[in-house]
């Protein structure tokens, strides 16, 4: 299914509400609850409104448990919000069927995790190829492109290495190359530096900022590392505010 | 990257588990299939051996023993028939051909079959080529000339012009513990006694292999027996032999003139007190029944092993699906659908089952070949273990079984949660 078809799928009653083209992400009063052990709903993400422009680089801040990862998973279409609307790249993600969300994710989302999430049985090159397989199956030039992506993250000499043969910094580089495999408009990163030492973390962050900029992708990074947040022009505080509130912090507010 | 590729890599990433499962499938299949191949081959082989012989007549006793001793050269021969009886058969209008067999002596561990030259004209079907053809030399023409079965010649390294001694019963084998001599019947003689040793046979011909038990026989003129056993005759004074043609006939191969004649002979002789008539094919069918019981048992065993193999596929893939919860979640996060994950696990199951059944078929044929060599070595009965059309069906069946076994793990993979497993 092409993007236009995905768009068509959410047309109709939702069509008129679609956000303008300069906006990549729009959340309207999005919240998430999970059933707790006693059967009562536990709030995982307090209601949030958020708009992110194309090519913007945004940090999601907040302590652990504030709902940063939940928000990223909602953006990726991995989980659905309990309430509210989610548009990504013009697609109303919350109204897609599960298989349509799988296709949407394969095509429109690159995701980098704290624990890298590389497949241990596959080489660096194959990990990147895997991502390509699920979105544009059967396309030629995959090998070359996967090689180029690894080259771009500085791993041109490690194509045939398996994750266990790579340092943690190198593994995260593979994960970044994999996230870029399908030239997604939205790149998500959940605590991408938390498993790395300080300097490696810094390098990885710079790499993320650089490659997402070069690729023309919007970058949303969730982190509780205040130091890291200073590299972003916009920081969104998640989960600390009362229901219905929304707060967007700027760098000057943070440092001031 | 295709589903096949991912499934294959998944299997390779846990080689011990995968190979163990493949091996269990292979053994389960090989066990059942090799026995099936052997019993099929055995049926064909046994049936082939009896083809040239319509009726066998021997002294009263066990029909199975009569067939085993005279056609398969496996059992000790029973008592002898009188010459009068043989003469009456020759004079019977319902008998087209009656070939005498004198048995009981052995040479170098092989039975010596005393007969006449008609024996070498036997055909598997009317008008067909003779069963026995010479590889070397000529057929015997007078007493104490011997024509050797192919296996005898090969194993003893004999050629025309060589000599070999004979003895009463399979005495030479006693030392090897290979067969059962009948020294009790010959008055408790053991070892190659001097009396027989003084009548060595001259090898005049070697037969081409027939890949039947006949390859283990030494064929001599029936009159040799007569002369060797002159001594026994004096001692035991067998009834019906005095002053007559040479006797000592153990069995007679009879070709009746018609089907009706065969049944008349069968009923008449079996009703009388002297001899029994046997349809070799009938006796072999009884052996098949016995074989069938063993087959049923082995079928049961191999079904149990196949059941265990199915279980082991389920366990292996299910535990792999649990172990790889995170990997499956990552694939989902990369855009793979639940159905794709299910396909991957099912393909893994199909790959394990296919590899297992291919290996099993190969193993079954190797096993069957080894068994057929052992059987040929022991009985000269050649068992062909060719590929049977049933094998394709069995192989496909195993793959289907594998897919069924993969269903539960596939459903497990289908239902795995993404968000929770991504942070494992």
XYZ file of C-alpha atoms in Angstrom:
680
model
C 0.000 0.000 0.000
C 1.331 3.430 -0.897
C 1.185 6.507 1.324
C -1.568 7.962 -0.820
C -3.619 4.824 -0.229
C -2.943 5.037 3.481
C -4.109 8.593 3.333
C -7.222 7.582 1.458
C -7.907 5.014 4.139
C -8.309 7.766 6.694
C -10.183 10.176 4.423
C -13.855 10.784 4.772
C -15.083 12.019 8.082
C -11.493 12.525 9.217
C -10.259 14.079 6.001
C -11.264 17.643 6.763
C -9.399 17.566 10.093
C -6.099 16.601 8.530
C -3.249 18.895 9.666
C -1.421 21.196 7.273
C 1.421 19.794 5.178
C 4.133 21.564 7.129
C 3.089 19.600 10.215
C 4.412 16.058 10.418
C 3.006 15.047 13.795
C -0.159 16.224 15.480
C -1.507 14.842 18.755
C -4.895 15.963 20.013
C -5.606 15.216 23.669
C -3.821 11.882 23.389
C -3.734 9.792 26.540
C -3.070 6.167 27.376
C -4.298 3.933 30.157
C -3.355 0.357 30.852
C -5.387 -2.015 32.965
C -3.768 -2.341 36.398
C -3.483 -5.493 38.473
C -6.651 -4.637 40.404
C -8.558 -4.094 37.159
C -8.548 -0.322 37.516
C -7.038 1.729 34.730
C -3.524 3.055 35.333
C -2.593 6.182 33.469
C 0.551 5.683 31.419
C 0.357 8.923 29.510
C -1.404 12.030 30.694
C -3.425 13.820 27.994
C -1.166 15.711 25.651
C -1.546 17.990 22.648
C 1.493 18.255 20.468
C 2.414 19.452 17.036
C 5.771 18.803 15.422
C 6.817 20.349 12.133
C 8.619 18.553 9.354
C 12.405 18.339 9.843
C 12.050 19.516 13.431
C 14.270 17.991 16.092
C 12.375 17.566 19.340
C 13.317 16.096 22.695
C 10.752 14.510 25.016
C 11.794 15.081 28.613
C 10.497 13.680 31.843
C 11.402 11.180 34.547
C 11.054 7.481 33.903
C 7.433 6.402 34.015
C 6.252 9.757 32.713
C 5.035 8.195 29.483
C 7.816 9.159 27.043
C 8.146 5.611 25.671
C 4.375 5.235 25.566
C 4.143 8.399 23.504
C 6.836 7.158 21.087
C 5.015 3.818 20.740
C 1.778 5.651 19.983
C 3.565 7.734 17.322
C 4.974 4.509 15.832
C 1.527 2.909 15.783
C 2.757 0.096 18.022
C 0.066 0.862 20.571
C -3.132 2.808 20.229
C -4.062 5.735 22.464
C -6.964 5.219 24.863
C -8.314 8.579 23.808
C -7.359 11.386 21.429
C -6.244 11.621 17.813
C -2.834 10.937 16.262
C -1.740 12.124 12.847
C 1.658 11.306 11.442
C 2.593 12.436 7.956
C -1.053 13.118 7.183
C -2.193 9.683 8.294
C -4.631 9.250 11.188
C -2.663 6.472 12.819
C -5.243 5.764 15.542
C -7.882 4.859 12.984
C -5.755 2.403 11.003
C -6.225 -1.336 11.260
C -3.385 -3.245 12.870
C -1.969 -4.518 9.598
C -2.207 -1.023 8.085
C -0.311 0.292 11.109
C 2.345 -2.396 10.513
C 2.728 -1.191 6.928
C 2.698 2.449 8.029
C 5.407 1.708 10.586
C 7.577 -0.156 8.102
C 7.387 2.751 5.710
C 7.166 5.919 7.763
C 8.907 5.267 11.071
C 12.528 4.692 12.019
C 12.946 3.623 15.626
C 16.139 3.579 17.722
C 16.011 1.935 21.151
C 17.977 2.133 24.370
C 18.895 -1.571 24.131
C 19.608 -1.389 20.343
C 17.247 -4.312 19.595
C 19.428 -5.771 16.859
C 18.771 -9.365 15.833
C 21.708 -11.361 17.138
C 21.641 -14.021 14.409
C 22.102 -11.498 11.643
C 25.065 -9.386 10.519
C 25.063 -5.593 10.638
C 24.228 -5.494 6.935
C 21.422 -8.028 7.338
C 19.924 -6.121 10.248
C 19.600 -3.117 7.965
C 18.299 -5.276 5.100
C 15.667 -6.769 7.408
C 14.054 -3.377 7.836
C 13.937 -2.899 4.064
C 12.335 -6.287 3.531
C 9.166 -5.446 5.382
C 8.401 -2.204 3.636
C 9.489 -2.467 0.016
C 9.914 -6.170 -0.507
C 11.698 -7.257 -3.627
C 13.264 -3.918 -4.497
C 16.641 -3.982 -6.114
C 19.578 -2.060 -4.757
C 18.824 -2.962 -1.139
C 22.298 -4.323 -0.589
C 23.976 -1.255 -1.939
C 21.777 1.089 0.031
C 22.210 -0.860 3.283
C 25.972 -0.728 2.756
C 25.846 3.009 2.137
C 23.795 3.602 5.297
C 26.302 1.683 7.397
C 29.048 3.632 5.692
C 27.278 6.845 6.659
C 27.196 5.867 10.349
C 30.893 4.977 10.165
C 30.569 1.183 9.992
C 31.624 0.566 6.401
C 34.248 -1.839 7.701
C 31.875 -3.797 9.933
C 29.223 -4.923 7.455
C 29.648 -8.659 8.090
C 29.960 -8.425 11.859
C 27.255 -9.737 14.112
C 25.975 -7.604 16.995
C 27.972 -9.638 19.530
C 31.153 -8.752 17.643
C 30.443 -5.017 17.864
C 30.883 -2.559 20.718
C 27.700 -1.057 22.193
C 28.357 2.233 20.403
C 28.771 0.380 17.123
C 25.562 -1.563 17.761
C 23.685 1.689 18.227
C 25.164 2.940 14.958
C 23.787 -0.165 13.211
C 20.416 0.569 14.830
C 20.520 4.117 13.462
C 21.391 2.880 9.977
C 18.507 0.404 10.262
C 16.123 3.177 11.351
C 17.034 5.133 8.213
C 16.657 2.112 5.942
C 13.352 3.177 4.419
C 13.981 6.917 4.412
C 11.221 7.466 6.956
C 9.858 10.982 7.505
C 9.864 10.362 11.271
C 12.804 9.082 13.291
C 12.055 8.087 16.900
C 14.703 7.368 19.533
C 13.947 6.096 23.024
C 16.820 6.831 25.446
C 19.340 6.168 22.646
C 22.342 6.999 24.827
C 21.278 5.455 28.133
C 23.209 2.211 27.563
C 26.350 3.992 26.424
C 29.225 5.678 28.207
C 29.259 9.473 28.252
C 31.440 10.132 25.211
C 29.953 7.401 23.102
C 26.511 8.713 24.034
C 27.515 12.158 22.891
C 28.780 10.843 19.581
C 25.646 8.836 19.006
C 23.448 11.844 19.733
C 25.430 13.993 17.302
C 25.138 11.257 14.710
C 21.373 11.058 15.176
C 21.020 14.839 14.852
C 23.235 14.902 11.792
C 21.861 11.964 9.831
C 18.225 12.881 10.507
C 18.939 16.407 9.306
C 20.703 15.134 6.195
C 17.896 12.684 5.494
C 15.297 15.396 5.932
C 13.623 13.407 8.684
C 11.893 14.712 11.778
C 13.656 13.532 14.935
C 11.903 12.875 18.234
C 14.193 11.729 21.026
C 12.979 10.690 24.480
C 15.547 11.128 27.220
C 15.776 11.809 30.899
C 19.325 13.079 30.458
C 19.071 16.851 31.021
C 22.527 17.374 29.617
C 21.499 15.816 26.329
C 18.389 17.967 26.079
C 20.506 21.096 25.634
C 21.313 19.983 22.083
C 17.650 20.342 21.039
C 15.956 23.508 19.983
C 12.703 22.266 21.482
C 12.041 20.158 24.531
C 8.619 18.787 25.364
C 8.014 17.882 28.992
C 5.866 14.777 29.197
C 3.578 13.553 31.965
C 4.200 15.922 34.855
C 1.260 18.173 34.348
C -2.367 17.898 35.238
C -4.857 16.433 32.836
C -5.692 18.735 29.984
C -2.544 20.818 30.373
C 0.207 21.065 27.911
C 3.566 22.649 28.287
C 6.245 23.212 25.772
C 9.560 24.220 27.206
C 12.200 25.956 25.213
C 15.885 25.723 25.694
C 16.043 29.135 27.298
C 13.495 28.091 29.889
C 15.499 24.945 30.698
C 18.808 26.682 31.018
C 17.384 29.755 32.628
C 14.924 -10.196 3.266
C 12.454 -12.979 2.609
C 10.496 -14.966 5.167
C 12.416 -18.079 4.041
C 15.716 -16.359 4.602
C 14.734 -15.172 8.085
C 13.371 -18.607 9.031
C 16.542 -20.296 7.838
C 18.728 -17.857 9.769
C 16.624 -18.375 12.876
C 17.187 -22.127 12.657
C 20.893 -21.612 12.123
C 21.142 -19.289 15.083
C 20.292 -22.213 17.396
C 22.091 -25.069 15.614
C 22.050 -27.690 18.360
C 18.331 -27.376 19.014
C 17.569 -27.380 15.282
C 19.751 -30.365 14.442
C 18.411 -32.377 17.360
C 14.876 -31.815 16.151
C 15.843 -32.684 12.567
C 17.555 -35.842 13.840
C 14.527 -36.994 15.831
C 12.311 -36.523 12.769
C 14.846 -38.363 10.603
C 15.180 -41.309 12.983
C 11.416 -41.615 13.365
C 10.993 -41.760 9.618
C 14.050 -43.928 8.915
C 12.977 -46.540 11.428
C 9.595 -47.062 9.854
C 10.630 -46.574 6.243
C 13.677 -48.873 6.288
C 11.574 -51.725 7.658
C 8.946 -51.031 5.029
C 11.600 -51.070 2.298
C 13.111 -54.301 3.590
C 9.796 -56.075 3.973
C 8.707 -54.942 0.491
C 12.020 -56.135 -0.908
C 11.755 -59.346 1.058
C 8.283 -60.035 -0.308
C 9.473 -59.454 -3.848
C 12.617 -61.478 -3.294
C 10.827 -64.422 -1.696
C 8.143 -64.421 -4.356
C 10.809 -64.346 -7.070
C 12.582 -67.376 -5.617
C 9.428 -69.503 -5.762
C 8.572 -68.518 -9.333
C 10.266 -71.430 -11.130
C 8.648 -74.030 -8.901
C 5.011 -75.030 -9.214
C 4.882 -77.846 -6.700
C 7.332 -79.373 -4.282
C 6.837 -82.859 -3.009
C 8.673 -84.148 0.029
C 8.290 -86.567 2.884
C 5.537 -85.884 5.421
C 6.507 -83.120 7.792
C 6.578 -79.359 7.948
C 5.736 -77.637 4.641
C 7.772 -74.619 5.704
C 10.798 -76.803 6.360
C 10.382 -78.434 2.952
C 10.322 -75.034 1.176
C 13.064 -73.523 3.306
C 15.369 -76.499 2.802
C 14.791 -77.224 -0.873
C 14.245 -73.724 -2.310
C 15.938 -71.422 0.147
C 18.702 -73.838 1.238
C 18.156 -72.542 4.762
C 16.757 -75.392 6.826
C 17.971 -78.953 7.227
C 16.184 -81.285 4.864
C 13.510 -83.687 6.114
C 13.354 -87.421 5.552
C 13.865 -88.981 2.168
C 11.194 -90.163 -0.222
C 11.277 -93.717 -1.556
C 12.385 -94.277 -5.099
C 9.138 -96.086 -5.834
C 7.298 -92.946 -5.029
C 9.536 -90.927 -7.307
C 9.068 -93.518 -10.044
C 5.307 -93.305 -9.628
C 5.467 -89.553 -10.125
C 7.519 -89.984 -13.283
C 4.867 -92.334 -14.579
C 1.970 -90.077 -13.653
C 0.273 -88.500 -16.658
C -0.515 -85.378 -14.716
C 3.189 -84.735 -14.194
C 4.947 -82.896 -16.993
C 8.292 -82.773 -15.275
C 9.638 -84.166 -12.017
C 13.101 -83.064 -10.994
C 14.627 -84.911 -8.055
C 16.560 -83.143 -5.313
C 18.859 -85.082 -2.995
C 20.007 -83.065 -0.043
C 21.705 -83.427 3.278
C 25.387 -83.285 2.410
C 27.502 -80.196 2.521
C 30.836 -78.984 1.299
C 32.822 -76.187 2.877
C 29.714 -74.972 4.677
C 27.346 -74.996 1.681
C 24.573 -77.459 0.950
C 25.240 -79.965 -1.813
C 22.137 -80.402 -3.964
C 22.005 -83.648 -5.912
C 19.809 -83.319 -8.991
C 19.801 -83.975 -12.701
C 20.481 -81.795 -15.716
C 16.796 -80.924 -16.087
C 17.206 -78.690 -13.057
C 19.206 -76.224 -15.131
C 16.351 -75.854 -17.626
C 13.955 -74.410 -15.042
C 12.403 -71.088 -16.047
C 10.717 -68.397 -13.945
C 7.763 -68.358 -16.368
C 6.705 -70.628 -19.200
C 8.848 -69.971 -22.262
C 11.102 -67.579 -20.341
C 14.880 -67.721 -20.154
C 16.402 -70.387 -17.903
C 16.980 -69.367 -14.291
C 20.417 -70.931 -14.234
C 23.049 -69.855 -16.670
C 26.722 -70.682 -16.699
C 29.285 -68.028 -16.013
C 32.157 -70.442 -16.547
C 32.710 -74.078 -17.523
C 29.865 -76.502 -18.154
C 27.014 -78.300 -16.378
C 27.812 -81.625 -14.688
C 27.635 -84.755 -16.802
C 28.622 -87.509 -14.400
C 28.817 -88.195 -10.656
C 31.313 -86.168 -8.618
C 31.210 -83.216 -10.947
C 29.956 -80.082 -9.282
C 28.480 -76.813 -10.542
C 28.816 -74.017 -7.992
C 26.388 -71.252 -7.183
C 27.840 -67.788 -7.765
C 28.241 -66.930 -4.094
C 29.883 -70.286 -3.268
C 32.425 -69.800 -6.028
C 33.120 -66.245 -4.996
C 33.438 -66.917 -1.285
C 35.515 -70.074 -1.649
C 37.531 -68.667 -4.538
C 36.970 -71.759 -6.658
C 37.047 -72.132 -10.421
C 36.509 -75.013 -12.838
C 39.216 -77.615 -12.327
C 39.371 -77.167 -8.536
C 38.248 -79.867 -6.132
C 36.205 -79.744 -2.952
C 35.341 -82.380 -0.375
C 31.794 -83.115 0.789
C 30.386 -84.237 4.094
C 27.109 -85.458 5.463
C 25.175 -82.530 6.883
C 26.490 -79.007 7.174
C 29.307 -80.093 9.460
C 31.783 -77.486 8.389
C 29.354 -74.849 9.547
C 29.136 -76.312 13.015
C 32.465 -74.775 13.807
C 31.290 -71.388 12.580
C 27.975 -71.767 14.386
C 26.257 -70.654 11.206
C 23.736 -73.315 10.354
C 22.182 -76.432 11.726
C 23.632 -79.746 10.598
C 21.673 -82.925 10.885
C 24.319 -85.181 12.313
C 21.769 -86.826 14.615
C 20.041 -88.249 11.594
C 23.262 -89.576 10.180
C 24.061 -91.482 13.309
C 25.835 -88.800 15.278
C 28.691 -88.189 12.865
C 30.604 -85.019 13.424
C 33.414 -83.526 11.408
C 34.197 -84.312 7.833
C 34.434 -88.031 8.062
C 36.959 -89.995 6.084
C 34.259 -91.849 4.279
C 32.992 -88.729 2.526
C 36.366 -87.157 2.218
C 37.356 -89.901 -0.139
C 34.779 -88.642 -2.660
C 35.872 -85.116 -3.507
C 33.930 -83.212 -6.149
C 35.511 -81.782 -9.235
C 34.290 -78.293 -10.006
C 33.243 -78.180 -13.660
C 31.088 -75.064 -13.828
C 30.193 -71.814 -12.091
C 26.693 -70.368 -12.343
C 25.854 -66.772 -12.990
C 24.412 -65.045 -9.933
C 20.612 -65.211 -9.667
C 20.588 -63.041 -6.509
C 18.565 -65.745 -4.829
C 19.382 -68.411 -2.242
C 20.304 -70.757 -5.069
C 23.600 -68.860 -5.333
C 24.580 -70.634 -2.110
C 24.138 -74.126 -3.523
C 26.577 -76.701 -4.889
C 24.850 -78.699 -7.629
C 25.942 -82.237 -8.347
C 24.658 -85.280 -10.182
C 22.164 -87.055 -7.940
C 24.055 -90.301 -8.493
C 26.983 -88.906 -6.502
C 24.773 -89.086 -3.419
C 23.932 -92.640 -4.258
C 27.546 -93.663 -4.384
C 28.623 -91.754 -1.305
C 25.754 -93.177 0.680
C 26.304 -96.794 -0.366
C 27.728 -97.182 3.109
C 24.575 -95.759 4.764
C 22.495 -97.982 2.599
C 24.249 -101.052 3.879
C 23.875 -99.932 7.468
C 20.342 -98.609 7.421
C 18.953 -100.658 4.534
C 16.448 -97.963 3.567
C 13.176 -99.512 2.478
C 12.269 -99.435 -1.187
C 15.797 -99.053 -2.452
C 16.989 -102.595 -2.733
C 18.026 -103.460 -6.226
C 16.405 -100.360 -7.678
C 17.538 -97.128 -9.302
C 19.654 -94.931 -7.106
C 17.438 -93.411 -4.401
C 17.942 -90.904 -1.565
C 15.559 -88.291 -2.918
C 14.691 -85.522 -0.456
C 12.264 -83.569 -2.578
C 10.831 -83.523 -6.068
C 10.132 -80.357 -8.022
C 7.024 -81.093 -10.020
C 5.640 -79.261 -12.999
C 2.068 -80.457 -13.437
C 0.428 -80.609 -16.862
C -2.396 -78.309 -15.794
C -3.876 -76.380 -12.944
C -6.410 -79.142 -12.335
C -3.641 -81.725 -12.352
C -1.817 -79.696 -9.700
C -4.821 -79.723 -7.404
C -5.516 -83.401 -7.983
C -1.935 -84.260 -7.084
C -2.125 -81.944 -4.108
C -5.211 -83.621 -2.700
C -4.300 -87.194 -3.523
C -0.776 -87.150 -2.185
C -1.544 -85.128 0.892
C -4.347 -87.558 1.760
C -1.912 -90.481 1.510
C 0.562 -91.562 4.185
C 3.825 -91.183 2.277
C 4.442 -87.624 1.147
C 3.236 -84.057 1.128
C 2.680 -81.653 -1.725
C 3.354 -77.990 -1.183
C 2.657 -74.920 -3.294
C 5.779 -72.888 -2.508
C 3.933 -69.639 -3.170
C 1.413 -70.594 -0.506
C 4.086 -71.290 2.093
C 5.791 -68.021 1.290
C 2.455 -66.245 1.750
C 2.332 -67.724 5.239
C 5.787 -66.307 5.855
C 4.437 -62.961 4.667
C 1.694 -63.174 7.294
C 4.356 -63.639 9.903
C 6.293 -60.773 8.352
C 3.110 -58.696 8.462
C 2.895 -59.079 12.226
C 6.469 -57.861 12.623
C 5.676 -54.983 10.255
C 2.674 -53.966 12.332
C 4.835 -53.881 15.428
C 7.512 -51.796 13.713
C 4.866 -49.524 12.213
C 3.578 -48.935 15.736
C 7.065 -48.157 17.018
C 7.814 -45.749 14.214
C 4.455 -44.025 14.721
C 5.408 -43.494 18.355
C 8.784 -42.080 17.314
C 7.096 -39.809 14.758
C 4.715 -38.628 17.463
C 7.745 -37.823 19.633
C 9.314 -36.050 16.661
C 6.181 -33.912 16.296
C 6.299 -33.107 19.983
C 9.951 -32.159 19.726
C 9.193 -29.778 16.832
C 6.478 -28.178 18.944
C 8.699 -27.898 22.007
C 11.709 -26.637 20.086
C 9.829 -23.982 18.116
C 7.611 -22.972 21.005
C 10.559 -22.423 23.303
C 12.328 -20.593 20.483
C 9.291 -18.346 20.055
C 9.404 -17.634 23.788
C 13.163 -17.095 23.804
C 12.950 -14.793 20.825
C 10.067 -12.683 22.068
C 12.243 -9.630 21.701
C 13.385 -10.545 18.163
C 9.785 -11.104 17.119
C 8.819 -7.762 18.638
C 11.677 -6.074 16.764
C 10.448 -7.563 13.502
C 6.984 -6.213 14.285
C 8.473 -2.807 15.085
C 10.243 -2.922 11.711
C 6.892 -3.335 10.008
C 6.365 -7.101 9.917
C 2.739 -8.075 10.423
C 1.524 -10.716 12.873
C 0.831 -12.928 9.866
C 4.451 -12.531 8.731
C 5.718 -13.699 12.139
C 3.387 -16.682 11.924
C 4.690 -17.453 8.444
C 8.292 -17.296 9.666
C 7.619 -19.840 12.433
C 5.630 -22.096 10.085
C 8.414 -21.971 7.508
C 10.875 -22.906 10.252
C 8.682 -25.897 11.114
C 8.404 -26.876 7.458
C 12.177 -26.548 7.006
C 12.877 -28.742 10.044
C 10.351 -31.320 8.867
C 11.642 -31.273 5.267
C 15.264 -31.594 6.328
C 14.274 -34.330 8.763
C 12.333 -36.269 6.184
C 15.022 -35.936 3.504
C 17.605 -37.124 5.988
C 15.187 -39.834 7.129
C 14.650 -41.128 3.597
C 18.403 -41.185 3.003
C 18.978 -42.907 6.341
C 16.213 -45.428 5.620
C 17.815 -46.366 2.313
C 21.248 -46.669 3.870
C 19.805 -48.858 6.651
C 17.810 -50.945 4.195
C 20.880 -51.342 1.978
C 23.002 -52.510 4.909
C 20.267 -54.936 5.987
C 19.910 -56.236 2.453
C 23.670 -56.843 2.278
C 23.499 -58.745 5.554
C 20.557 -60.784 4.279
C 22.320 -61.480 0.970
C 25.430 -62.539 2.816
C 23.454 -64.913 5.005
C 20.909 -66.279 2.558
C 21.995 -65.115 -0.900
C 18.515 -63.627 -1.141
C 18.947 -60.358 -2.949
C 16.627 -57.612 -1.759
C 16.279 -54.599 -3.990
C 15.537 -51.439 -2.047
C 14.530 -49.051 -4.791
C 12.691 -45.785 -4.223
C 8.993 -46.421 -3.785
C 6.295 -43.963 -4.838
C 4.947 -44.159 -1.287
C 8.086 -42.398 -0.062
C 7.110 -39.125 -1.726
C 3.751 -39.301 0.022
C 5.403 -40.061 3.358
C 7.839 -37.158 2.916
C 5.010 -34.750 2.116
C 3.073 -36.175 5.054
C 5.971 -35.402 7.388
C 6.150 -31.827 6.090
C 2.411 -31.426 6.743
C 2.947 -32.937 10.193
C 5.733 -30.382 10.738
C 3.409 -27.552 9.731
C 0.766 -28.821 12.145
C 3.440 -29.016 14.847
C 4.488 -25.466 13.995
C 0.968 -24.147 14.401
C 1.046 -23.746 18.174
C 4.427 -21.919 18.222
C 3.246 -19.852 15.242
C 0.146 -18.783 17.148
C 2.417 -17.953 20.089
C 4.469 -15.724 17.784
C 1.280 -14.242 16.307
C 0.056 -13.220 19.723
C 3.342 -11.858 21.061
C 3.140 -8.315 22.359
C 5.368 -5.769 20.728
C 5.716 -2.848 23.127
C 6.374 -5.016 26.190
C 8.922 -7.245 24.474
C 10.845 -4.396 22.867
C 12.250 -3.376 26.229
C 13.285 -6.886 27.366
